[in-house]
């Protein structure tokens, strides 16, 4: 298993193919949250740092991280194909994104998750994310990467 960090721009088809294959695994489905899966994939391909979990040249996991705000990175999507779940692969993918954000000097990473997706919320909490607030139909969570008092990496 290998995690590959790909800087934008990348071919949108690679992202779109993964999102389409894993659409049914997301709560709610990605296609229910975005106007067009193709447009969403294009936006990610042009603007997000992409982390792919690869097994024998096949993408089995994906994480998109926006790193374009001064102090905060944002995880737009993260997922692992069903056969690779519950094996630590999602955690490895998330940790790769967290390590990248730390290296870039971000003080926090944020994400949004549907409140009915208890499995995802528990996963993020295990990795140190805390609920900050409810935003419409989503739970906004953050992970602090720096101690606010002295600025040291956590």
Short mmCIF file of C-alpha atoms in Angstrom, two decimals:
data_model
loop_
_atom_site.label_atom_id
_atom_site.label_comp_id
_atom_site.label_asym_id
_atom_site.label_seq_id
_atom_site.Cartn_x
_atom_site.Cartn_y
_atom_site.Cartn_z
CA UNK A 1 0.00 0.00 0.00
CA UNK A 2 1.32 3.41 -0.93
CA UNK A 3 0.04 6.93 -0.29
CA UNK A 4 0.82 9.34 -3.10
CA UNK A 5 0.54 13.11 -2.68
CA UNK A 6 -0.31 14.79 -5.98
CA UNK A 7 -0.20 18.57 -6.34
CA UNK A 8 -2.79 20.38 -8.45
CA UNK A 9 -3.52 20.42 -11.29
CA UNK A 10 -4.12 16.73 -11.89
CA UNK A 11 -6.37 14.93 -14.38
CA UNK A 12 -9.93 15.32 -13.12
CA UNK A 13 -10.87 11.87 -14.43
CA UNK A 14 -8.74 10.20 -11.75
CA UNK A 15 -10.74 11.98 -9.04
CA UNK A 16 -14.11 11.61 -10.78
CA UNK A 17 -13.57 7.85 -11.25
CA UNK A 18 -12.82 7.36 -7.57
CA UNK A 19 -15.74 9.51 -6.41
CA UNK A 20 -18.10 7.63 -8.71
CA UNK A 21 -16.88 4.20 -7.50
CA UNK A 22 -17.29 5.21 -3.85
CA UNK A 23 -20.38 7.42 -4.13
CA UNK A 24 -22.68 4.92 -2.35
CA UNK A 25 -20.30 4.70 0.64
CA UNK A 26 -20.71 8.35 1.61
CA UNK A 27 -23.47 9.56 3.95
CA UNK A 28 -25.07 11.38 2.24
CA UNK A 29 -23.91 10.32 -1.22
CA UNK A 30 -21.52 12.77 -2.86
CA UNK A 31 -23.92 13.11 -5.77
CA UNK A 32 -26.57 14.38 -3.33
CA UNK A 33 -24.25 17.14 -2.08
CA UNK A 34 -22.82 18.52 -5.32
CA UNK A 35 -24.53 19.86 -8.40
CA UNK A 36 -22.28 17.87 -10.73
CA UNK A 37 -19.76 15.17 -9.79
CA UNK A 38 -17.70 16.09 -12.86
CA UNK A 39 -17.58 19.79 -11.89
CA UNK A 40 -16.69 18.89 -8.30
CA UNK A 41 -13.87 16.61 -9.51
CA UNK A 42 -12.59 19.40 -11.75
CA UNK A 43 -12.61 21.88 -8.85
CA UNK A 44 -10.66 19.42 -6.69
CA UNK A 45 -8.23 18.63 -9.51
CA UNK A 46 -7.38 22.32 -9.95
CA UNK A 47 -7.41 23.54 -6.34
CA UNK A 48 -6.86 20.74 -3.83
CA UNK A 49 -3.85 18.76 -2.74
CA UNK A 50 -4.77 15.15 -3.47
CA UNK A 51 -3.70 12.12 -1.49
CA UNK A 52 -4.30 8.75 -3.14
CA UNK A 53 -4.04 5.42 -1.38
CA UNK A 54 -2.82 3.00 -4.04
CA UNK A 55 -2.75 -0.77 -4.15
CA UNK A 56 -1.03 -2.27 -7.20
CA UNK A 57 -1.55 0.88 -9.30
CA UNK A 58 -5.23 1.07 -8.33
CA UNK A 59 -6.67 3.99 -6.34
CA UNK A 60 -8.38 2.54 -3.27
CA UNK A 61 -8.52 5.70 -1.15
CA UNK A 62 -8.63 9.44 -1.72
CA UNK A 63 -8.39 12.61 0.36
CA UNK A 64 -8.71 16.16 -0.99
CA UNK A 65 -7.20 18.93 1.14
CA UNK A 66 -7.62 22.62 0.41
CA UNK A 67 -4.53 24.41 1.63
CA UNK A 68 -5.29 27.88 0.33
CA UNK A 69 -6.23 29.80 3.50
CA UNK A 70 -3.51 31.45 5.56
CA UNK A 71 -3.90 29.43 8.76
CA UNK A 72 -6.35 26.61 8.07
CA UNK A 73 -6.50 23.62 5.74
CA UNK A 74 -9.85 22.05 4.85
CA UNK A 75 -10.59 18.42 4.03
CA UNK A 76 -13.21 18.45 1.31
CA UNK A 77 -13.50 14.69 0.96
CA UNK A 78 -11.88 11.52 2.24
CA UNK A 79 -12.85 7.94 1.52
CA UNK A 80 -11.61 4.39 1.18
CA UNK A 81 -13.12 1.65 -0.98
CA UNK A 82 -15.22 -0.87 0.97
CA UNK A 83 -12.75 -3.77 0.75
CA UNK A 84 -10.06 -1.60 2.37
CA UNK A 85 -12.12 -0.19 5.22
CA UNK A 86 -11.56 -1.10 8.89
CA UNK A 87 -7.89 -1.88 8.19
CA UNK A 88 -6.31 1.43 9.18
CA UNK A 89 -6.19 2.71 5.61
CA UNK A 90 -8.46 5.72 6.21
CA UNK A 91 -6.35 6.66 9.22
CA UNK A 92 -3.16 6.41 7.18
CA UNK A 93 -4.69 8.63 4.51
CA UNK A 94 -5.89 11.16 7.07
CA UNK A 95 -2.50 11.16 8.80
CA UNK A 96 -0.77 11.89 5.49
CA UNK A 97 -2.98 14.96 5.02
CA UNK A 98 -2.40 16.04 8.63
CA UNK A 99 1.38 15.67 8.27
CA UNK A 100 1.32 17.75 5.09
CA UNK A 101 -0.70 20.49 6.80
CA UNK A 102 1.76 20.56 9.71
CA UNK A 103 4.72 20.78 7.32
CA UNK A 104 3.05 23.73 5.58
CA UNK A 105 2.62 25.52 8.93
CA UNK A 106 -1.16 25.38 9.26
CA UNK A 107 -2.48 25.68 12.80
CA UNK A 108 -5.66 23.68 12.16
CA UNK A 109 -7.54 21.44 9.76
CA UNK A 110 -11.31 21.62 9.39
CA UNK A 111 -13.97 19.47 7.77
CA UNK A 112 -17.72 19.06 7.64
CA UNK A 113 -19.62 15.83 8.16
CA UNK A 114 -23.28 14.87 8.15
CA UNK A 115 -24.55 14.43 11.74
CA UNK A 116 -26.11 11.08 10.84
CA UNK A 117 -22.71 9.70 9.79
CA UNK A 118 -21.75 8.44 13.26
CA UNK A 119 -18.99 6.18 11.88
CA UNK A 120 -17.23 9.17 10.27
CA UNK A 121 -17.70 11.42 13.30
CA UNK A 122 -16.22 8.72 15.57
CA UNK A 123 -13.32 8.22 13.13
CA UNK A 124 -12.51 11.94 13.14
CA UNK A 125 -12.79 12.13 16.94
CA UNK A 126 -10.34 9.22 17.27
CA UNK A 127 -7.91 11.32 15.25
CA UNK A 128 -8.31 14.37 17.47
CA UNK A 129 -11.02 16.35 15.67
CA UNK A 130 -13.59 18.09 17.85
CA UNK A 131 -17.02 19.41 16.99
CA UNK A 132 -16.98 23.20 16.82
CA UNK A 133 -20.54 23.91 15.69
CA UNK A 134 -23.49 22.85 13.57
CA UNK A 135 -23.65 24.61 10.21
CA UNK A 136 -26.99 24.02 8.57
CA UNK A 137 -27.25 20.29 8.05
CA UNK A 138 -23.54 19.63 8.72
CA UNK A 139 -21.26 19.26 11.73
CA UNK A 140 -18.17 21.46 11.51
CA UNK A 141 -15.10 19.84 13.11
CA UNK A 142 -11.52 20.99 13.62
CA UNK A 143 -8.18 19.52 14.57
CA UNK A 144 -5.70 21.90 16.20
CA UNK A 145 -2.18 21.39 14.88
CA UNK A 146 -0.52 24.03 17.03
CA UNK A 147 -0.77 24.96 20.65
CA UNK A 148 -2.38 28.42 20.61
CA UNK A 149 -0.44 29.57 23.66
CA UNK A 150 3.11 28.97 22.39
CA UNK A 151 2.63 28.01 18.73
CA UNK A 152 4.30 24.60 19.04
CA UNK A 153 3.17 21.72 16.86
CA UNK A 154 0.93 19.25 18.63
#
